[in-house]
Amino acid sequence: MRAGLNVVLDETDRARAQIAVLTVEREDAPVPIFLPELVARRTEPKVTEILSLQGEEFIARRNALQGQMEILAQRALQLQRQIDGLNVRIESNDRQLALVRQGMIGVEGLVRRGRNACRACFLCNVKKRA
């Protein structure tokens, strides 16, 4: 009977310690804050073990989360640089398009005036000069 009680007490202590750790993780607290009833019994070997393990898990999860956050921040920076590069490329393409359109306007004007602006005629003019 006593053994069964100890098992239930251990499970309850573990659950309370885990609730405390998960609560402070949710609230982004820097350290776990355990219930006073567990802290009062911290000299008991099983409670000491529970508090120690939960504290270590808290630190491990916090470190893992910070690592993930750093990776995501780096990825966000990388994506922003790609976006910036693509925006520069779009601006360059827009300028080129404007120049091509201006060139087309010039060629259309020459064609309207009866001048042939094709490549073949350009080559003919080069041959005539030679």
Short mmCIF file of C-alpha atoms in Angstrom, two decimals:
data_model
loop_
_atom_site.label_atom_id
_atom_site.label_comp_id
_atom_site.label_asym_id
_atom_site.label_seq_id
_atom_site.Cartn_x
_atom_site.Cartn_y
_atom_site.Cartn_z
CA MET A 1 0.00 0.00 0.00
CA ARG A 2 2.82 2.40 0.91
CA ALA A 3 4.65 1.57 -2.35
CA GLY A 4 1.54 2.43 -4.37
CA LEU A 5 1.22 5.72 -2.52
CA ASN A 6 4.87 6.56 -3.26
CA VAL A 7 4.36 5.84 -6.97
CA VAL A 8 1.32 8.13 -7.11
CA LEU A 9 3.17 10.82 -5.16
CA ASP A 10 6.15 10.61 -7.55
CA GLU A 11 3.87 10.89 -10.57
CA THR A 12 2.10 13.86 -9.02
CA ASP A 13 5.41 15.57 -8.22
CA ARG A 14 6.65 15.00 -11.79
CA ALA A 15 3.40 16.35 -13.22
CA ARG A 16 3.51 19.45 -11.01
CA ALA A 17 7.14 20.11 -11.90
CA GLN A 18 6.39 19.68 -15.59
CA ILE A 19 3.38 22.00 -15.38
CA ALA A 20 5.58 24.63 -13.72
CA VAL A 21 8.23 24.33 -16.44
CA LEU A 22 5.75 24.40 -19.30
CA THR A 23 4.00 27.39 -17.77
CA VAL A 24 7.18 29.46 -17.52
CA GLU A 25 8.15 28.39 -21.05
CA ARG A 26 4.80 29.66 -22.30
CA GLU A 27 5.31 32.94 -20.45
CA ASP A 28 8.92 33.18 -21.66
CA ALA A 29 10.33 33.35 -18.15
CA PRO A 30 14.12 32.96 -17.86
CA VAL A 31 14.05 30.18 -15.26
CA PRO A 32 11.53 27.61 -14.08
CA ILE A 33 9.59 28.50 -10.95
CA PHE A 34 8.46 25.41 -9.10
CA LEU A 35 5.54 25.19 -6.72
CA PRO A 36 6.41 26.04 -3.11
CA GLU A 37 5.33 22.57 -1.98
CA LEU A 38 7.95 20.99 -4.27
CA VAL A 39 10.64 23.48 -3.32
CA ALA A 40 9.95 22.78 0.37
CA ARG A 41 10.64 19.09 -0.29
CA ARG A 42 13.72 19.63 -2.50
CA THR A 43 15.94 17.81 0.01
CA GLU A 44 14.08 14.57 -0.73
CA PRO A 45 16.14 12.59 -3.26
CA LYS A 46 13.22 11.94 -5.65
CA VAL A 47 12.08 15.56 -5.56
CA THR A 48 15.68 16.71 -6.09
CA GLU A 49 15.90 14.43 -9.13
CA ILE A 50 12.57 15.67 -10.51
CA LEU A 51 13.49 19.33 -10.11
CA SER A 52 16.91 18.76 -11.60
CA LEU A 53 15.59 16.86 -14.62
CA GLN A 54 12.84 19.39 -15.28
CA GLY A 55 15.35 22.23 -14.98
CA GLU A 56 17.69 20.51 -17.45
CA GLU A 57 14.81 19.88 -19.87
CA PHE A 58 13.79 23.51 -19.58
CA ILE A 59 17.30 24.67 -20.48
CA ALA A 60 17.59 22.16 -23.32
CA ARG A 61 14.26 23.22 -24.83
CA ARG A 62 15.11 26.90 -24.40
CA ASN A 63 18.47 26.41 -26.14
CA ALA A 64 16.84 24.42 -28.96
CA LEU A 65 14.22 27.12 -29.40
CA GLN A 66 16.87 29.85 -29.48
CA GLY A 67 18.79 27.85 -32.10
CA GLN A 68 15.67 27.53 -34.22
CA MET A 69 14.96 31.24 -33.84
CA GLU A 70 18.49 32.09 -35.01
CA ILE A 71 18.12 29.80 -38.02
CA LEU A 72 14.77 31.38 -38.90
CA ALA A 73 16.22 34.88 -38.50
CA GLN A 74 19.09 33.98 -40.84
CA ARG A 75 16.63 32.50 -43.32
CA ALA A 76 14.48 35.65 -43.15
CA LEU A 77 17.57 37.77 -43.82
CA GLN A 78 18.54 35.54 -46.75
CA LEU A 79 15.04 35.80 -48.21
CA GLN A 80 15.06 39.58 -47.78
CA ARG A 81 18.36 39.76 -49.68
CA GLN A 82 16.84 37.65 -52.46
CA ILE A 83 13.82 39.97 -52.57
CA ASP A 84 16.10 43.01 -52.73
CA GLY A 85 18.09 41.42 -55.56
CA LEU A 86 14.94 40.59 -57.48
CA ASN A 87 13.65 44.16 -57.01
CA VAL A 88 16.92 45.52 -58.45
CA ARG A 89 16.57 43.10 -61.35
CA ILE A 90 12.98 44.24 -61.98
CA GLU A 91 14.06 47.89 -61.95
CA SER A 92 16.84 47.10 -64.42
CA ASN A 93 14.43 45.22 -66.68
CA ASP A 94 11.99 48.14 -66.51
CA ARG A 95 14.75 50.55 -67.59
CA GLN A 96 15.77 48.22 -70.43
CA LEU A 97 12.16 47.91 -71.52
CA ALA A 98 11.82 51.69 -71.58
CA LEU A 99 14.95 51.97 -73.74
CA VAL A 100 13.70 49.28 -76.11
CA ARG A 101 10.35 51.09 -76.40
CA GLN A 102 12.14 54.35 -77.15
CA GLY A 103 14.18 52.56 -79.80
CA MET A 104 11.03 51.13 -81.32
CA ILE A 105 9.51 54.59 -81.48
CA GLY A 106 12.59 55.80 -83.34
CA VAL A 107 12.50 52.89 -85.78
CA GLU A 108 8.77 53.37 -86.35
CA GLY A 109 9.43 57.02 -87.14
CA LEU A 110 12.06 56.06 -89.70
CA VAL A 111 9.73 53.54 -91.30
CA ARG A 112 6.95 56.14 -91.49
CA ARG A 113 9.30 58.51 -93.29
CA GLY A 114 9.98 55.85 -95.86
CA ARG A 115 13.43 54.92 -94.72
CA ASN A 116 14.17 51.26 -94.37
CA ALA A 117 15.73 50.60 -90.99
CA CYS A 118 16.22 46.89 -91.43
CA ARG A 119 19.54 45.13 -91.00
CA ALA A 120 19.78 44.16 -94.67
CA CYS A 121 19.66 47.79 -95.74
CA PHE A 122 22.27 48.67 -93.20
CA LEU A 123 24.53 46.03 -94.72
CA CYS A 124 23.78 47.36 -98.22
CA ASN A 125 24.85 50.84 -97.14
CA VAL A 126 28.05 49.43 -95.70
CA LYS A 127 28.78 47.66 -99.02
CA LYS A 128 28.11 50.86 -101.02
CA ARG A 129 30.64 52.78 -98.92
CA ALA A 130 33.31 50.15 -99.45
#
